[in-house]
PDB file of C-alpha atoms in Angstrom:
ATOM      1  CA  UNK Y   1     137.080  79.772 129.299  1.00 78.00           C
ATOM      2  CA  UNK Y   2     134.202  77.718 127.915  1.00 86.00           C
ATOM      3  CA  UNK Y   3     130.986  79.505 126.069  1.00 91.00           C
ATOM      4  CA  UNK Y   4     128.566  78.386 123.815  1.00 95.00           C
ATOM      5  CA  UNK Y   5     126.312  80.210 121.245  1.00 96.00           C
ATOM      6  CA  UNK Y   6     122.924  79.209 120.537  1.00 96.00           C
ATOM      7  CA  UNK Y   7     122.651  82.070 117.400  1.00 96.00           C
ATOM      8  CA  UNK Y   8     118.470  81.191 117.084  1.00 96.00           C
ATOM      9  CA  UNK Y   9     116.378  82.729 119.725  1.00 95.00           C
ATOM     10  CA  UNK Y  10     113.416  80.860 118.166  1.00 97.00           C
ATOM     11  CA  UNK Y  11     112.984  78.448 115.562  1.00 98.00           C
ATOM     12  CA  UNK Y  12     109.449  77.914 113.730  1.00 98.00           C
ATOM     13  CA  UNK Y  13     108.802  74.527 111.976  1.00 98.00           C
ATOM     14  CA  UNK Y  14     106.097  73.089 110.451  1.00 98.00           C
ATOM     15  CA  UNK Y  15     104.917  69.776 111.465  1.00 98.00           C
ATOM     16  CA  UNK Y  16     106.308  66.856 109.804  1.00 97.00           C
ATOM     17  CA  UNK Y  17     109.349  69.232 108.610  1.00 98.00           C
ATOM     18  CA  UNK Y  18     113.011  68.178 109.760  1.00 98.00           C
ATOM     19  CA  UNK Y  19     114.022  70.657 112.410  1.00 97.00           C
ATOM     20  CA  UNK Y  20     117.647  71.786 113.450  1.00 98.00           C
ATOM     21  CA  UNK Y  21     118.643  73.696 116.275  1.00 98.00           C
ATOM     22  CA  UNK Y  22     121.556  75.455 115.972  1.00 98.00           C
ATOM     23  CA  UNK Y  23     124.894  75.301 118.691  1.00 98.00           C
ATOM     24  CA  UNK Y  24     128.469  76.519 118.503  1.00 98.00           C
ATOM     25  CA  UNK Y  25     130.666  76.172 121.095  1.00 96.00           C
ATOM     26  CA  UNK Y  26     134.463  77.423 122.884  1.00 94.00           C
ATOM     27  CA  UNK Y  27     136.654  75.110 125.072  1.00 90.00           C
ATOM     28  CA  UNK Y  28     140.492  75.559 124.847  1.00 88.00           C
ATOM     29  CA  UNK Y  29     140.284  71.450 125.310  1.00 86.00           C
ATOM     30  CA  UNK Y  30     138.330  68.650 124.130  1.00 87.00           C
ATOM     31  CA  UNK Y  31     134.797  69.574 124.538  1.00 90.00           C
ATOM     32  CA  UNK Y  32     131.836  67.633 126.181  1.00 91.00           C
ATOM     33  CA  UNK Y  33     128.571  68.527 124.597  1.00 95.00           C
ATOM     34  CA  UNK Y  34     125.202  68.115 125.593  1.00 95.00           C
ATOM     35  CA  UNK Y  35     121.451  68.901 124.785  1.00 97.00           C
ATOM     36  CA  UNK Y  36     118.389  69.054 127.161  1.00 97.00           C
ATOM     37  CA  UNK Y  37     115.053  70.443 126.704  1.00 97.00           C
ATOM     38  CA  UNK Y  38     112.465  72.644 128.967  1.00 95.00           C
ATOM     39  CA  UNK Y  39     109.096  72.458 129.040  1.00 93.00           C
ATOM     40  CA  UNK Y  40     107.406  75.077 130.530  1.00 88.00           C
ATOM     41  CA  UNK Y  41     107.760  75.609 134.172  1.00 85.00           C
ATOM     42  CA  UNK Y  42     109.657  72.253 134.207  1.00 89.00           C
ATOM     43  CA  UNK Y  43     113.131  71.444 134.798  1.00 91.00           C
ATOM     44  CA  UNK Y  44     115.395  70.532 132.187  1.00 94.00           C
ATOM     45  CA  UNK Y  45     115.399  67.309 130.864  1.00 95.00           C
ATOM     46  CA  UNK Y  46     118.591  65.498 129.080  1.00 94.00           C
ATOM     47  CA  UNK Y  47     118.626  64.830 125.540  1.00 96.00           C
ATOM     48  CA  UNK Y  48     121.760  63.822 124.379  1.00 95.00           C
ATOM     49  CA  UNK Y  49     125.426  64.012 125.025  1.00 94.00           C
ATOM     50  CA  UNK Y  50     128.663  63.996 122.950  1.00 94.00           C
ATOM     51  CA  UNK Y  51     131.762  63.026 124.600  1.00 89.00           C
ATOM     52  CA  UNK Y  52     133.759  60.622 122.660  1.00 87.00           C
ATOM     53  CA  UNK Y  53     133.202  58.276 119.339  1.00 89.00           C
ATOM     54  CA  UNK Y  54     130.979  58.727 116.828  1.00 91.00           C
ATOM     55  CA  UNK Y  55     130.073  62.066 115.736  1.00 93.00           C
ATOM     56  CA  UNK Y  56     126.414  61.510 115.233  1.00 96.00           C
ATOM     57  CA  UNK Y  57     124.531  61.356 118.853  1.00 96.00           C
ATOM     58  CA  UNK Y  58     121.499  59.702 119.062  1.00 96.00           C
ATOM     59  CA  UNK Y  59     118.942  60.525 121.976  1.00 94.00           C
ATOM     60  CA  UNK Y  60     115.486  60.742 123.144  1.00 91.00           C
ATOM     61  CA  UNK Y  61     112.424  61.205 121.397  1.00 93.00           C
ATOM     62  CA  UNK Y  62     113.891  60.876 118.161  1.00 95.00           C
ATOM     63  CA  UNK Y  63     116.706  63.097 118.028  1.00 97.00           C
ATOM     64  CA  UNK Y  64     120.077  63.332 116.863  1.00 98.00           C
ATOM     65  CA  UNK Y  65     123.136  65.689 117.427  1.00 98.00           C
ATOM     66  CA  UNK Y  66     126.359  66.230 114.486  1.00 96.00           C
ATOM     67  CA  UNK Y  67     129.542  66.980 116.334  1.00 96.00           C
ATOM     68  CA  UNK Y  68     131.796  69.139 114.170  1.00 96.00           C
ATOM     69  CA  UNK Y  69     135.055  69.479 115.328  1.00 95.00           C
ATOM     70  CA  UNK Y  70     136.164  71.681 112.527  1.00 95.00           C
ATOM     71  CA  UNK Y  71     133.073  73.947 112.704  1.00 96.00           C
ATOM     72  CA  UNK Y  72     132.682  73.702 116.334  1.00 97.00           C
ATOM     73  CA  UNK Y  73     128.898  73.030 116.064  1.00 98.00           C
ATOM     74  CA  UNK Y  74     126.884  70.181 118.026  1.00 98.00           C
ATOM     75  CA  UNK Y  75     123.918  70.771 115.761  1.00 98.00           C
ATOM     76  CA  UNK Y  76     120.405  69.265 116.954  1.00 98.00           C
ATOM     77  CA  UNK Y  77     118.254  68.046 114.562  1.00 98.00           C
ATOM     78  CA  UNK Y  78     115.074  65.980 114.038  1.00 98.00           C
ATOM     79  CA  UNK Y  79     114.185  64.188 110.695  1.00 97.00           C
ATOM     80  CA  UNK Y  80     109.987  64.743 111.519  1.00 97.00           C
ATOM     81  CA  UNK Y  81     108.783  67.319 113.717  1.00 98.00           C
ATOM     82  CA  UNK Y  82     106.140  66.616 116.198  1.00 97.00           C
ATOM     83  CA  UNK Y  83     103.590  69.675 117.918  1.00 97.00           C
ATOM     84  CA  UNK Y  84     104.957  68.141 121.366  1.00 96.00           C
ATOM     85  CA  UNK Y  85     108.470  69.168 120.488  1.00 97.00           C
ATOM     86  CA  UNK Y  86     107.782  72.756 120.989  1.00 97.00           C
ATOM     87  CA  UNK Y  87     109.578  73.415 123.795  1.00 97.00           C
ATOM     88  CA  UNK Y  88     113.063  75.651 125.023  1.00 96.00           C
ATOM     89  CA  UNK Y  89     116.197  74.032 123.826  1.00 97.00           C
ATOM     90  CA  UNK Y  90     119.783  73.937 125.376  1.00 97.00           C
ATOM     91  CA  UNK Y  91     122.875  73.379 124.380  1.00 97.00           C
ATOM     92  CA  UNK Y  92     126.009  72.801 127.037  1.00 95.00           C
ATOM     93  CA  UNK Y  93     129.606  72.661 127.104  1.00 93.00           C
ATOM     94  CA  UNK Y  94     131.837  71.364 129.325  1.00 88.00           C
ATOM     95  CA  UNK Y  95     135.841  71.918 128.963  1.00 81.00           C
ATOM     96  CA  UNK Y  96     138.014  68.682 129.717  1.00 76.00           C
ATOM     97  CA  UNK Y  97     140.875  71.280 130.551  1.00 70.00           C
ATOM     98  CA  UNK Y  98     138.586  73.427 133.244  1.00 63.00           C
ATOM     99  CA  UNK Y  99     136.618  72.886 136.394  1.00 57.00           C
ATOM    100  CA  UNK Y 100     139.315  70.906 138.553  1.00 54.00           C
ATOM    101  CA  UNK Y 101     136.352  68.481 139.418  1.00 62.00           C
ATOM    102  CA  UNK Y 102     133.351  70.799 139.656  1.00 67.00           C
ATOM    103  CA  UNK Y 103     131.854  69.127 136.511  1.00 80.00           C
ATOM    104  CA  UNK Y 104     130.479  72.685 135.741  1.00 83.00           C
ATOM    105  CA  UNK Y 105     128.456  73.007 132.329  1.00 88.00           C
ATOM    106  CA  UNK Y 106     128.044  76.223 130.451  1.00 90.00           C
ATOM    107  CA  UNK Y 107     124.628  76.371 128.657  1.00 93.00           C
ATOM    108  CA  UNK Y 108     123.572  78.919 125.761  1.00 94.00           C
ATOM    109  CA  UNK Y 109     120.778  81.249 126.017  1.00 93.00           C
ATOM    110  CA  UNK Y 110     118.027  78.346 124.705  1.00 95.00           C
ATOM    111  CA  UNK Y 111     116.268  78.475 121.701  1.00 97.00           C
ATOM    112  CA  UNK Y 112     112.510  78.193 121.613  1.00 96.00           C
ATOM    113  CA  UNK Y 113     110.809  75.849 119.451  1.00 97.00           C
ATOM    114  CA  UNK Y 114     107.773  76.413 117.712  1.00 97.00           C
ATOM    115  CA  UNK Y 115     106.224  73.137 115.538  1.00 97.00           C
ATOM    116  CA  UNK Y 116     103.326  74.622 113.809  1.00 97.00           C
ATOM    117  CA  UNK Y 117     100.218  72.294 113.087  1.00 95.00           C
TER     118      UNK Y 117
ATOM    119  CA  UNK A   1     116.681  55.130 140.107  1.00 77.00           C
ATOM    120  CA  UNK A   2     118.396  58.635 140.995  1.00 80.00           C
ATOM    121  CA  UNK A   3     115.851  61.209 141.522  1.00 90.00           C
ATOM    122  CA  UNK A   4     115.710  64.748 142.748  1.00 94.00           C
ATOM    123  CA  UNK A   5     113.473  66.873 144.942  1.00 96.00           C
ATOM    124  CA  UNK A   6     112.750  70.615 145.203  1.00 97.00           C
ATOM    125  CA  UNK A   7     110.748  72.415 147.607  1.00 95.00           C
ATOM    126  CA  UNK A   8     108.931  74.417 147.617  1.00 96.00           C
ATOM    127  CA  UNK A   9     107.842  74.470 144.310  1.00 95.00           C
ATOM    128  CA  UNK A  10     106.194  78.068 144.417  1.00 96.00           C
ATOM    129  CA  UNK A  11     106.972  80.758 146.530  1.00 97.00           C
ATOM    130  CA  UNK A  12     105.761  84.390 146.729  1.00 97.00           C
ATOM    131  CA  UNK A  13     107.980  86.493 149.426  1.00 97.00           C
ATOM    132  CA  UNK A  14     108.174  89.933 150.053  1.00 97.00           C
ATOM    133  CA  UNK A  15     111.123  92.014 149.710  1.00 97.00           C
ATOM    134  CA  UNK A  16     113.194  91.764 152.935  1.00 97.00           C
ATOM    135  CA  UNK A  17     112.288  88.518 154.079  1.00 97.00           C
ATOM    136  CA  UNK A  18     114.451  85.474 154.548  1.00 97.00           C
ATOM    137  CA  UNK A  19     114.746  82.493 151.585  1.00 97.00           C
ATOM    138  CA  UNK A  20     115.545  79.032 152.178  1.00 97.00           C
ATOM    139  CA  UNK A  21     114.935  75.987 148.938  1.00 98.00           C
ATOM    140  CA  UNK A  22     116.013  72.929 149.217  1.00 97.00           C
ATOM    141  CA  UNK A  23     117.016  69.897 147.118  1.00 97.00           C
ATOM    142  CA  UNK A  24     117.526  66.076 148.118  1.00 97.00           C
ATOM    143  CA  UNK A  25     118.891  63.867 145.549  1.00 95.00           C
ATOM    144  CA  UNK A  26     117.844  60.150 146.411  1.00 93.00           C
ATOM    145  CA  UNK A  27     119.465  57.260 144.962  1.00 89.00           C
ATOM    146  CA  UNK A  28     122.803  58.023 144.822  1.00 86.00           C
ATOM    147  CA  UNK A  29     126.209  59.161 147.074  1.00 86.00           C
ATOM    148  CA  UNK A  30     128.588  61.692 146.940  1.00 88.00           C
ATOM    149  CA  UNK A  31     127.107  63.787 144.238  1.00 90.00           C
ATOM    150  CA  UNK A  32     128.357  67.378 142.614  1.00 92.00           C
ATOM    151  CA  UNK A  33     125.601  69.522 143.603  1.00 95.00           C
ATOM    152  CA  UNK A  34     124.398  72.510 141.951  1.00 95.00           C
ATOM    153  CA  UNK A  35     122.425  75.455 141.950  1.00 96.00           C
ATOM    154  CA  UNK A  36     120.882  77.713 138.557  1.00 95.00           C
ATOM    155  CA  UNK A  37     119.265  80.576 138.640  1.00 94.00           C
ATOM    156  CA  UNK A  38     116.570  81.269 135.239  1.00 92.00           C
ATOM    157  CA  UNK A  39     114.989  84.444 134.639  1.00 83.00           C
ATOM    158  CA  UNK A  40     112.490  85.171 132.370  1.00 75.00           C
ATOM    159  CA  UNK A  41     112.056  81.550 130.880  1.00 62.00           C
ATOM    160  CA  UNK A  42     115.476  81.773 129.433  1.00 76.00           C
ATOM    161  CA  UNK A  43     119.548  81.197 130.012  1.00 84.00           C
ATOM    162  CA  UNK A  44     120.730  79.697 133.099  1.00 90.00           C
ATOM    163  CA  UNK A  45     122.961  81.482 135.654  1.00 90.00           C
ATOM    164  CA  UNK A  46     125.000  79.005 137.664  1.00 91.00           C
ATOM    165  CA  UNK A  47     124.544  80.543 141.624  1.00 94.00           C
ATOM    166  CA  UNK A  48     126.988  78.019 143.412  1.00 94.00           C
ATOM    167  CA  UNK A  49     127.990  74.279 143.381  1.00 92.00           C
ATOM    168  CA  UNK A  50     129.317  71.791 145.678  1.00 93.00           C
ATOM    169  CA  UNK A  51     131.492  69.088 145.430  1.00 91.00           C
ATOM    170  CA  UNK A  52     131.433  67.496 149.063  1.00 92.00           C
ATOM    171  CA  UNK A  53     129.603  68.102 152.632  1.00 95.00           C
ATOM    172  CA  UNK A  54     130.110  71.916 153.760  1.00 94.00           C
ATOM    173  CA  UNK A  55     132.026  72.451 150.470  1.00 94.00           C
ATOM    174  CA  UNK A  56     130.184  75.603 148.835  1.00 94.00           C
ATOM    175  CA  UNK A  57     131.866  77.741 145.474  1.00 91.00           C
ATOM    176  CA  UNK A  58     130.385  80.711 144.505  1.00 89.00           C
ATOM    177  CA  UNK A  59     130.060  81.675 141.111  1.00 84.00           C
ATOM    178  CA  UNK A  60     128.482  85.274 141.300  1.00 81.00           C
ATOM    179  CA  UNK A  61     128.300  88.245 144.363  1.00 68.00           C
ATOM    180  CA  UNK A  62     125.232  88.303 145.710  1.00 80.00           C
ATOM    181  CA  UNK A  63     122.973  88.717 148.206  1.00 89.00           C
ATOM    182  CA  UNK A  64     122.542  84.501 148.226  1.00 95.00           C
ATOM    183  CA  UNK A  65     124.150  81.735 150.226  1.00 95.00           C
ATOM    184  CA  UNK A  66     124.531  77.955 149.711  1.00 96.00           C
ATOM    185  CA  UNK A  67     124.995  75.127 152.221  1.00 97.00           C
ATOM    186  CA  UNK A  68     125.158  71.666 151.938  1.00 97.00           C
ATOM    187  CA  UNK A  69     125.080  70.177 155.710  1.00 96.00           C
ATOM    188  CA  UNK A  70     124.150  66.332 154.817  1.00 96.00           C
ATOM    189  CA  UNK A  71     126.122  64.339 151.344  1.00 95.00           C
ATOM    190  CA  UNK A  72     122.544  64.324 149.552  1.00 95.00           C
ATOM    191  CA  UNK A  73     120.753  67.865 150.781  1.00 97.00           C
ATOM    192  CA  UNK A  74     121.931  71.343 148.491  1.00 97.00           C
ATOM    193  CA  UNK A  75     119.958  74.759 150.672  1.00 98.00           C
ATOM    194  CA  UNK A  76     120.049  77.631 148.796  1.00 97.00           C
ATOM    195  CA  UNK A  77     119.324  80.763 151.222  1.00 97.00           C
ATOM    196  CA  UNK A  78     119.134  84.514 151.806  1.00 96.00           C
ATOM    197  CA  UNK A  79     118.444  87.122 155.014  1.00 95.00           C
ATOM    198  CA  UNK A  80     116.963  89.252 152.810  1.00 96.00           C
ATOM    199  CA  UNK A  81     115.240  89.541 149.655  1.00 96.00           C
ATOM    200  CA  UNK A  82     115.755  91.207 146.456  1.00 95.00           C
ATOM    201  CA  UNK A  83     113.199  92.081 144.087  1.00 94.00           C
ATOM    202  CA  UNK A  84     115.684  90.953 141.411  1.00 92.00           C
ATOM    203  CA  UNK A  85     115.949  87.420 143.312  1.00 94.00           C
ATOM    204  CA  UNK A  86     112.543  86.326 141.154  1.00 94.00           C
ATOM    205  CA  UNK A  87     113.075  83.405 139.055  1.00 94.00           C
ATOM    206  CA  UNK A  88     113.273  79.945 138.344  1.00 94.00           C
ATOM    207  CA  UNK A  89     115.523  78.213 140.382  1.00 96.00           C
ATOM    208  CA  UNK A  90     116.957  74.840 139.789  1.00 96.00           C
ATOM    209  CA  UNK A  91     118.760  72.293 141.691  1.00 97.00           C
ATOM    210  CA  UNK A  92     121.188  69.748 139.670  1.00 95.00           C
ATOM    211  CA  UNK A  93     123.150  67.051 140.354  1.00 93.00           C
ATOM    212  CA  UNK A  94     126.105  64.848 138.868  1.00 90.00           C
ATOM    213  CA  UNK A  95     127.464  62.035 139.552  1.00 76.00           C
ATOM    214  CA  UNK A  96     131.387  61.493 138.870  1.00 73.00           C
ATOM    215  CA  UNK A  97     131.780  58.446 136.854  1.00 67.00           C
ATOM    216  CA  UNK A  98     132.128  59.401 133.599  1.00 63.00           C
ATOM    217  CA  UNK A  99     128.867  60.229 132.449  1.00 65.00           C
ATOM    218  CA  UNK A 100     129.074  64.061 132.765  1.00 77.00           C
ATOM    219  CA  UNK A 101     125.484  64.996 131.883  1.00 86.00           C
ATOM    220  CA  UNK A 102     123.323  66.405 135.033  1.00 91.00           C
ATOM    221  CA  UNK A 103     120.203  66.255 136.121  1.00 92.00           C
ATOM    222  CA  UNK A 104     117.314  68.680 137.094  1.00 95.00           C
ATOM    223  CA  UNK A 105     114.970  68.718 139.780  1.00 96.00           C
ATOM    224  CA  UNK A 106     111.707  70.265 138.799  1.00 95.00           C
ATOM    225  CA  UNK A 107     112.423  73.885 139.911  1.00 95.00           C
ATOM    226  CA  UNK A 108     110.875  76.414 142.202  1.00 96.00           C
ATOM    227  CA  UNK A 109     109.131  79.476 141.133  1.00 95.00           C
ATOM    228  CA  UNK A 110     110.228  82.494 143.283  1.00 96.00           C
ATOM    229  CA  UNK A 111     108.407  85.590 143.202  1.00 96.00           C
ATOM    230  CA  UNK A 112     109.820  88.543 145.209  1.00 96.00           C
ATOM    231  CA  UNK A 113     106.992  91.678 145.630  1.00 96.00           C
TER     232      UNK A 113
END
């Protein structure tokens, strides 16, 4: 079974700080990663996504993702945070060895954001 | 472009009375269709997801059903009402070539009193 583990129910940064979100992950295969954010009363918008090649992700608005095989982290980070960044962050697995073609993703809980002014 | 649709997007029901949402996905064919459940502004609970016309998996018991008569329409429906069916709910879609990540539709707020 896939899971993932967002340990950080909220995360306060100051503005103009590097930010990191913090992700762990399961998979008994080869993992597929992803990040998407939620604004409030939105849907959830994609971010980034790991799935083969380099380990550093690059995505929208400036962010990046580490994927850590060893550690079994997909880390999201942010050299400069912004006051628009505040928002609910998710992380998401998906198993290579599960789902027989559903394409199902397993988020974490979400950690909220806070970029102080 | 792909995009998605969700409609309503707010709904206040009372307990007892029938549900149906729906979601279109324009743009592309043959998509993995699926349907989240979020309460209280946090995790997601995958409800049920599709992979064809008519073709409906569950993931949890309840008092919800799924159908998905036409390739690009995902209904997500119930006789009766639950005061624990409030939430966010959200349609998502996937398209099977490789690049894994889905997409949301904007949501609808359900509020059961």
């Amino acid at each position: 079974a896939q899971s993932v583990a967002q340990p950080e129910d909220q995360v306060n940064v100051a503005e103009g700080n590097p930010l990191t979100v913090k992700c762990t992950y399961s998979v008994s295969g080869n993992p597929y990663l992803f990040w998407y954010v939620q604004y409030p009363n939105r849907g959830l918008q994609f971010l980034l996504k790991y799935i083969t090649g380099d380990n550093l992700v690059k995505g929208s608005y400036g962010f990046e993702a580490e994927f850590n095989k060893s550690q079994t982290s997909f880390h999201l980070k942010k050299p400069s945070a912004l006051v628009s960044d505040s928002a609910l962050y998710f992380c998401a697995v998906r198993d290579t060895n599960s789902g027989a073609g559903s394409y199902q993703l397993t988020f974490g809980k979400g950690t909220k954001l806070s970029v102080i002014p | 472009s792909q995009t998605i649709h969700q409609w309503p997007a707010t709904l206040v029901q009372p307990v007892g009375s029938p549900l149906s949402l729906e979601c279109t996905v324009e743009g592309t064919s043959n998509p993995n269709l699926y349907w989240y459940r979020q309460a209280a502004g946090r995790g997601l609970q995958l409800l049920f997801y599709s992979v064809g016309i008519g073709q409906i998996s569950s993931e949890v018991p309840q008092n919800l059903s799924a159908s998905r008569p036409q390739d690009r329409q995902f209904i997500l429906s119930s006789k009766k009402l639950l005061l624990s069916d409030s939430g966010f709910y959200l349609c998502a879609w996937v398209l099977i070539d490789g690049s894994n990540e889905q997409f949301f539709g904007p949501g609808t707020r359900l509020t059961v009193l």
